[in-house]
Short mmCIF file of C-alpha atoms and ligand atoms in Angstrom, two decimals:
data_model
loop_
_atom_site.label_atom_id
_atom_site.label_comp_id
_atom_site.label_asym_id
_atom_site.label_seq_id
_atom_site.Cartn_x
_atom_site.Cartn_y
_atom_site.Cartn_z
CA UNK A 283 0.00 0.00 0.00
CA UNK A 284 1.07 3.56 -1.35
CA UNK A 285 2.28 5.75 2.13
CA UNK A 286 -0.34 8.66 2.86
CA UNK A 287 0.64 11.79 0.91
CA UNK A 288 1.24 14.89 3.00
CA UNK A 289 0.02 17.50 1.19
CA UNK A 290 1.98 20.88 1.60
CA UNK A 291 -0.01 22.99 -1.22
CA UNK A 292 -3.53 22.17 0.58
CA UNK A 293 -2.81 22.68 4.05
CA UNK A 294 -0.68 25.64 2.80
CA UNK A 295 -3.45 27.12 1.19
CA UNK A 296 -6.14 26.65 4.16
CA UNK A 297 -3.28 28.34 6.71
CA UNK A 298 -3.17 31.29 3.89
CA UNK A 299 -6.60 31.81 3.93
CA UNK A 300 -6.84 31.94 7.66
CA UNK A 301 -3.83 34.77 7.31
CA UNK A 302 -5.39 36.46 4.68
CA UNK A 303 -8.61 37.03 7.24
CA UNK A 304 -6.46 38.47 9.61
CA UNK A 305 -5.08 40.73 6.77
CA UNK A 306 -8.60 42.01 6.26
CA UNK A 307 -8.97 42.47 10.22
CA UNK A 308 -5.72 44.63 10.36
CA UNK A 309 -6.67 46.87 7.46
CA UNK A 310 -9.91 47.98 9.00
CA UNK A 311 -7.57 49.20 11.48
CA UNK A 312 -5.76 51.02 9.19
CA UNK A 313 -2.40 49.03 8.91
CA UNK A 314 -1.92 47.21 5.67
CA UNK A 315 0.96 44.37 6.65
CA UNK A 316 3.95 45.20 4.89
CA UNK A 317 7.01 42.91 3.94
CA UNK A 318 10.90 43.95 2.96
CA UNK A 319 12.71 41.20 0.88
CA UNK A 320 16.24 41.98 0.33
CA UNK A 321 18.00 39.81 -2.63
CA UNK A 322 21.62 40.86 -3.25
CA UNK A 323 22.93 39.41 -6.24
CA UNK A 324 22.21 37.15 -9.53
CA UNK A 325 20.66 33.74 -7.65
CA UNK A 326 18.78 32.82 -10.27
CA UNK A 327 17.25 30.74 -7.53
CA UNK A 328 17.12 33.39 -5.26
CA UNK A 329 15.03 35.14 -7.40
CA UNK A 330 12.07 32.79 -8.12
CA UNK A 331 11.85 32.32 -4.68
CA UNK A 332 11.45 36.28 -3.99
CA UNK A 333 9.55 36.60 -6.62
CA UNK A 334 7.08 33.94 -5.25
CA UNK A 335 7.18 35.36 -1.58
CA UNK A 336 5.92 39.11 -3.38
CA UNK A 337 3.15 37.48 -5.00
CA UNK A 338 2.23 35.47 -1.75
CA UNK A 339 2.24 38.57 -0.41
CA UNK A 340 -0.09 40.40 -2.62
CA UNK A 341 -2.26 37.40 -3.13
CA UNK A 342 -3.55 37.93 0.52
CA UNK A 343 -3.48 41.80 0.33
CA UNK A 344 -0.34 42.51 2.39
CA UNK A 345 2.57 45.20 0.87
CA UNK A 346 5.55 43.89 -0.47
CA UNK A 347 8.96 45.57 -1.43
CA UNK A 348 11.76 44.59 -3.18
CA UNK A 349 15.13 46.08 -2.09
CA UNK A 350 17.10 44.23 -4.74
CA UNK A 351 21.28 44.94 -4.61
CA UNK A 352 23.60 44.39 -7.19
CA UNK A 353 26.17 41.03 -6.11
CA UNK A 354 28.94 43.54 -5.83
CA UNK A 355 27.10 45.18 -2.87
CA UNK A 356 29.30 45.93 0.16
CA UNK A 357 28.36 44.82 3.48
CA UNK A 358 28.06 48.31 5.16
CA UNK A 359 25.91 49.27 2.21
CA UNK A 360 23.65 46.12 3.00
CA UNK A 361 23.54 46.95 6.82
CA UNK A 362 22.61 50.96 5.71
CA UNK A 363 19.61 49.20 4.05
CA UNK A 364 18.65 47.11 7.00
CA UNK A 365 19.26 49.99 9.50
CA UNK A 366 17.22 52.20 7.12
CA UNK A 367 14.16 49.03 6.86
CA UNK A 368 14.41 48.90 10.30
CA UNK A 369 12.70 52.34 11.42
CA UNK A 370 10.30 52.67 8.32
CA UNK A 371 6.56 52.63 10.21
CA UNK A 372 5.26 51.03 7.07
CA UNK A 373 7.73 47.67 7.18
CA UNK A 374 6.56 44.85 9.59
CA UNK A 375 8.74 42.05 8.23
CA UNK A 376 12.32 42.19 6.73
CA UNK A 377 13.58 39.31 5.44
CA UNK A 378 17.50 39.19 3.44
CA UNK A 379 17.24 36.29 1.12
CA UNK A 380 20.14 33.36 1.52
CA UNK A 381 22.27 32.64 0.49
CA UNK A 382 24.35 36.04 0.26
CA UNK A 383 27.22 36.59 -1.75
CA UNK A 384 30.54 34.93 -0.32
CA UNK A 385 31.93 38.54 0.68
CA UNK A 386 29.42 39.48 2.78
CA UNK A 387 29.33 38.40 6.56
CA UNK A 388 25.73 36.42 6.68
CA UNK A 389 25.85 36.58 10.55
CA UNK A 390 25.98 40.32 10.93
CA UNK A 391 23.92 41.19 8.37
CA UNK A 392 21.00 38.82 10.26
CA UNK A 393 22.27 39.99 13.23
CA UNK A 394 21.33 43.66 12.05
CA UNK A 395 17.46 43.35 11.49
CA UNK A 396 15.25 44.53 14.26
CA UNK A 397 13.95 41.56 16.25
CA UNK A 398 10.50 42.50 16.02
CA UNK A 399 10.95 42.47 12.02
CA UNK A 400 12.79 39.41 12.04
CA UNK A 401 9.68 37.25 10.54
CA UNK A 402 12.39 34.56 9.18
CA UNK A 403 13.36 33.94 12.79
CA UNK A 404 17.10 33.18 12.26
CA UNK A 405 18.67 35.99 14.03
CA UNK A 406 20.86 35.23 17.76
CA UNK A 407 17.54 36.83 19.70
CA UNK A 408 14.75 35.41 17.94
CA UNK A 409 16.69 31.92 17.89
CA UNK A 410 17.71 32.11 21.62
CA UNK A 411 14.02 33.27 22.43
CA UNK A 412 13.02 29.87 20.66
CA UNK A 413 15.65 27.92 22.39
CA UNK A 414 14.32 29.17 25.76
CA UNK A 415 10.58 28.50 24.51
CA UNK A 416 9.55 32.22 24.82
CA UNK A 417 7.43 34.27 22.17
CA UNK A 418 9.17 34.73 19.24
CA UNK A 419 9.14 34.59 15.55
CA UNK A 420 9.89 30.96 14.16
CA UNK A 421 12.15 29.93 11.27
CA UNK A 422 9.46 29.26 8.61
CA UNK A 423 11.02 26.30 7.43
CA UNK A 424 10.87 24.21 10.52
CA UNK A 425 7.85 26.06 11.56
CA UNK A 426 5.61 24.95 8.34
CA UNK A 427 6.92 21.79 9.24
CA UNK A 428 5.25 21.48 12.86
CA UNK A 429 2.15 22.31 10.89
CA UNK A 430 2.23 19.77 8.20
CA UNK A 431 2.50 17.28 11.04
CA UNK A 432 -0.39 19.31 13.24
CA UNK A 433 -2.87 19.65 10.17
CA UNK A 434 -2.15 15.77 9.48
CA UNK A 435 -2.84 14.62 12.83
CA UNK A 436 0.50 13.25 13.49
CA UNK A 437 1.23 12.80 17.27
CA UNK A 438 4.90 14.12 18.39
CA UNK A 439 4.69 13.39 22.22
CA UNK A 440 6.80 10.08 23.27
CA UNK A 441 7.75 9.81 19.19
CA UNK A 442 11.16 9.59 18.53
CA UNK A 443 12.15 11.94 15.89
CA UNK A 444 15.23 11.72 13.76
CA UNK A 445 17.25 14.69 12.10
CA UNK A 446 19.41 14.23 9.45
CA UNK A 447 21.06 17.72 9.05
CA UNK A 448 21.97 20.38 11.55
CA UNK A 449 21.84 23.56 9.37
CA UNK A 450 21.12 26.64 11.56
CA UNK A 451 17.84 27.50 9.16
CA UNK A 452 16.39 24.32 9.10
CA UNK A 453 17.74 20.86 11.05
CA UNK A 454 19.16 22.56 14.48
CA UNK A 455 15.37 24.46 14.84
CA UNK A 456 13.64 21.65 13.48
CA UNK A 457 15.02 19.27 16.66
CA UNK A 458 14.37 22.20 19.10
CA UNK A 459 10.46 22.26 17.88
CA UNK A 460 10.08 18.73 18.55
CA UNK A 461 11.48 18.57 21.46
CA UNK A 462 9.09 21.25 22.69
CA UNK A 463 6.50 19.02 21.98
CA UNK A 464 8.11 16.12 24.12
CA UNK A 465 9.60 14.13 20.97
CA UNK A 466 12.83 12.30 21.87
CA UNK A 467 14.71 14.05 19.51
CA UNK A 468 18.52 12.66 17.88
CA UNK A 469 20.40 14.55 15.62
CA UNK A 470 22.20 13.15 12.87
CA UNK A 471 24.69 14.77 10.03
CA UNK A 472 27.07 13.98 7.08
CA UNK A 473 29.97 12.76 9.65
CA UNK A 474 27.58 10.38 11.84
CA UNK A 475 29.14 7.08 11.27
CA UNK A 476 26.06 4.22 10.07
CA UNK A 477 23.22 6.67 9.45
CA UNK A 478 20.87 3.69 8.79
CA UNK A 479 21.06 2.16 12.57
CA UNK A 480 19.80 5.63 13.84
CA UNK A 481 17.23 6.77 11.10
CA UNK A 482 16.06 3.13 11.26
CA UNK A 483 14.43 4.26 14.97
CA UNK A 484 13.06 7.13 13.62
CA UNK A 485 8.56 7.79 14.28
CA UNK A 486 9.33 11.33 12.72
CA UNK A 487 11.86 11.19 10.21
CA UNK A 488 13.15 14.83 9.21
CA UNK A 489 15.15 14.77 6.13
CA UNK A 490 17.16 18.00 6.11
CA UNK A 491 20.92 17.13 4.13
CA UNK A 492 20.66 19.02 0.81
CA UNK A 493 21.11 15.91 -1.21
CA UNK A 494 19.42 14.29 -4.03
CA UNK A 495 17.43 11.12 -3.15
CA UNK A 496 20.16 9.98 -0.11
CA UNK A 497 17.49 8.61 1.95
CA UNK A 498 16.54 5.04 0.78
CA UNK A 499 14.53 2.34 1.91
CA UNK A 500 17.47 0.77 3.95
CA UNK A 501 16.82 4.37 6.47
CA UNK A 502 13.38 3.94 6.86
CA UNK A 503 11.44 2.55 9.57
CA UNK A 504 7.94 0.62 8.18
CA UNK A 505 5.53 3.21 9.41
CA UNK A 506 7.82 5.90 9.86
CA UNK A 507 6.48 9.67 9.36
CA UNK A 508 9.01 10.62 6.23
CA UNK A 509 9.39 14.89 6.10
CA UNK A 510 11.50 15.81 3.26
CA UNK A 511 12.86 19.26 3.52
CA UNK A 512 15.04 18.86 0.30
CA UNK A 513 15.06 20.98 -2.80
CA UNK A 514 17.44 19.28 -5.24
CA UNK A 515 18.17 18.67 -8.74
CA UNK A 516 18.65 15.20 -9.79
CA UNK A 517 20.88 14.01 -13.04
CA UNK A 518 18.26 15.31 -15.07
CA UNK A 519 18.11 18.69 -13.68
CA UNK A 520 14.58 17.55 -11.75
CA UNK A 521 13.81 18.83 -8.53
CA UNK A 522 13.69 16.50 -6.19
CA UNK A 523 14.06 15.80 -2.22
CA UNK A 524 16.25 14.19 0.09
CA UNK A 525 14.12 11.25 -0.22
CA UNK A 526 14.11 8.41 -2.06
CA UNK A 527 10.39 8.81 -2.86
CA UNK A 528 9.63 5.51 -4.86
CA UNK A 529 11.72 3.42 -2.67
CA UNK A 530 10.33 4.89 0.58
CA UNK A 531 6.58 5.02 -0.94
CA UNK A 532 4.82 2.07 0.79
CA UNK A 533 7.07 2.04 4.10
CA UNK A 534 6.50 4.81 5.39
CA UNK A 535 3.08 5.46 6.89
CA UNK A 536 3.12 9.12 5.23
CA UNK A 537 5.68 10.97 3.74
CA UNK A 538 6.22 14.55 2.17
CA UNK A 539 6.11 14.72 -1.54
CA UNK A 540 8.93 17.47 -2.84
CA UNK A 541 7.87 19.94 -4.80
CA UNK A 542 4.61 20.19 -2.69
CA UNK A 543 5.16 19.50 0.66
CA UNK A 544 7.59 21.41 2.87
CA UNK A 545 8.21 24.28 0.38
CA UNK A 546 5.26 25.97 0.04
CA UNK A 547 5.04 25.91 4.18
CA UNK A 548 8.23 27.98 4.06
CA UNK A 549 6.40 30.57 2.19
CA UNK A 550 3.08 30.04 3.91
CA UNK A 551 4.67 30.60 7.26
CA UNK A 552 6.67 34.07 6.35
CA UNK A 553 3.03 35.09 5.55
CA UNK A 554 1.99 34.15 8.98
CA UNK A 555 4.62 35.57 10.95
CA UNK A 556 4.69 38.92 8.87
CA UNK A 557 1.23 39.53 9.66
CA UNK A 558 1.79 38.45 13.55
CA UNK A 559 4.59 41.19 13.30
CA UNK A 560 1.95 43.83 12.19
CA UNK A 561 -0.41 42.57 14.47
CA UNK A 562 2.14 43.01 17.22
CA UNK A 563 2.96 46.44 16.56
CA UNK A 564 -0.45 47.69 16.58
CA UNK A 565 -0.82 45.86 20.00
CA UNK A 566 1.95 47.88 21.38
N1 LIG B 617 15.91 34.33 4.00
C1 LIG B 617 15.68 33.06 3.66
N2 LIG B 617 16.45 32.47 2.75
C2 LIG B 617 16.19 31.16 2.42
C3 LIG B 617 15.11 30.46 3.02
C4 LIG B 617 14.34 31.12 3.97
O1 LIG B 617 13.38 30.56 4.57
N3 LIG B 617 14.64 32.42 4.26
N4 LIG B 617 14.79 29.17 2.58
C5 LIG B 617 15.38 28.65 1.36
C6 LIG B 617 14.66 29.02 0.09
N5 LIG B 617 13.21 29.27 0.18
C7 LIG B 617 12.80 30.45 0.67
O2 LIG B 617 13.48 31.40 0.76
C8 LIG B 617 12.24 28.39 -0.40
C9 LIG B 617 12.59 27.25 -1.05
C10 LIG B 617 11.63 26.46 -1.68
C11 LIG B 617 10.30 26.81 -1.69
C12 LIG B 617 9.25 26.04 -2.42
O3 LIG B 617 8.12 26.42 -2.41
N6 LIG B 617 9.60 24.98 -3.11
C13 LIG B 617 8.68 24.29 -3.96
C14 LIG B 617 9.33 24.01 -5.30
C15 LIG B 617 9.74 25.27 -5.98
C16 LIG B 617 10.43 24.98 -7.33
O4 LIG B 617 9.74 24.52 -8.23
O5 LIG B 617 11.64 25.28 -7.45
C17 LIG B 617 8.22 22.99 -3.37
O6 LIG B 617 9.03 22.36 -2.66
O7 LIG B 617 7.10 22.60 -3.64
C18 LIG B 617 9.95 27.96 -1.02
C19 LIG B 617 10.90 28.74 -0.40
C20 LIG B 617 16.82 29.15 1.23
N7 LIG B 617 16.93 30.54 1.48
MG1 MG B 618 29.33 34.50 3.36
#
């Protein structure tokens, strides 16, 4: 039997509408949400995915702005902009699209957005706040992932979930977020020695390595909830996950198709927490 499809579009789509209500709610108030992308550089990757976060945005009424940089941008021009996004009354969210050009220090230029802007949640405050468990903005990556699971009735508590990847915008907060929710959580990476013998445990099985198709049938638990949080290209220039999806089809109980699963929760999710970030300003 085929594994139960976790459909990322759908329940993407249903959390966007619920957003797009609040939208309505804030601009009888008089405050129309408003989002800052900054892309620095030729990515052409980059750029689709900007380009798709603008017309998220202006699918559900909120204001979106490209600041877009040429690659051979300086860092102190970058931080000007950020400095500059950072007082504008009219900008709830700033986000700087990664991956930035080699020159440029990613760290401090996260470091310099405004907490309360920080809707991509990967800045030392807003990831320390999460860390602690305190109100904060949540990387949208992992964070569309806790709702895919949520919205698919998926229990986490006493589960044992399995990360394969540590990056800091995805596999290191994806572990945190489980654990929150009292899974037994074990990280795993490129260097742990006999991957198999520890995905092999794995209830929740995150997928998080950046590479095409590396999780196989020999990883998988029968039954095992498979979350691929891959974008690849395979030989052919496909896109594709960092699951196996025909081998791991019929083990696992569900599983994450790629494209439509975790990606369009990334997007979803900056919508959410931009219009949180409005909604938070007009409650102080
Ligand atoms: N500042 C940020 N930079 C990056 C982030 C991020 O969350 N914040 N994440 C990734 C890229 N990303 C958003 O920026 C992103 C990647 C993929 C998708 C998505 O919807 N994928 C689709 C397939 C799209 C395609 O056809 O290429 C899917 O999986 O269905 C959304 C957002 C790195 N940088
Ligand atoms: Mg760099």
């Amino acid at each position: 039997m085929s594994s139960a499809i976790i459909n990322g579009k759908e329940i993407g789509q249903e959390i966007r509408n619920a957003v797009a209500e609040r939208v309505i709610r804030l601009k009888e108030q008089g405050l129309t949400p408003g989002l800052a992308v900054v892309l620095v550089g030729d990515n052409q990757a980059s750029a689709t995915y900007v380009r798709n976060k603008q017309k998220s945005c202006e699918a559900i009424g909120m204001y979106s702005e490209l600041i877009k940089l040429p690659e051979e941008t300086t860092q102190e021009e970058l931080l000007t902009q950020i400095q500059l996004l950072n007082q504008r009354e009219d900008i709830h969210g700033i986000l700087v699209q990664l991956p930035l050009p080699k020159h440029i220090d990613e760290d401090k230029v996260i470091a310099t957005i405004a907490v309360e802007k920080d809707v991509d949640g990967f800045s030392p405050v807003s990831v320390g706040k999460m860390m602690l468990g305190q109100e904060t903005f949540l990387p949208c990556t992992p964070f569309g992932v806790m709702k895919l699971l949520e919205y698919s009735g998926i229990e986490i508590a006493g589960k044992h979930a399995v990360i394969v990847g540590r990056s800091h915008i995805v596999g290191k907060p994806m572990g945190q977020l489980l654990l929150q929710k009292d899974a037994t959580v074990t990280y795993t990476h490129s260097k742990t020695p006999d991957l198999p013998s520890f995905t092999k445990q794995a209830d929740i099985l995150i997928a998080a390595v950046g590479r095409a198709n590396f999780i196989t049938k020999e990883h998988v638990k029968e039954g095992a909830v498979v979350i691929d949080v891959g974008i690849n290209r395979d030989d052919n220039n496909k896109l594709c996950g960092d699951v196996n999806f025909a081998e791991v089809d019929g083990i696992a109980s569900h599983i994450t198709p790629v494209p439509g699963g975790v990606g369009p929760m990334t997007i979803t999710m900056l919508l959410f927490n931009t219009v949180q970030a409005a909604e938070n300003k007009l409650a102080n």
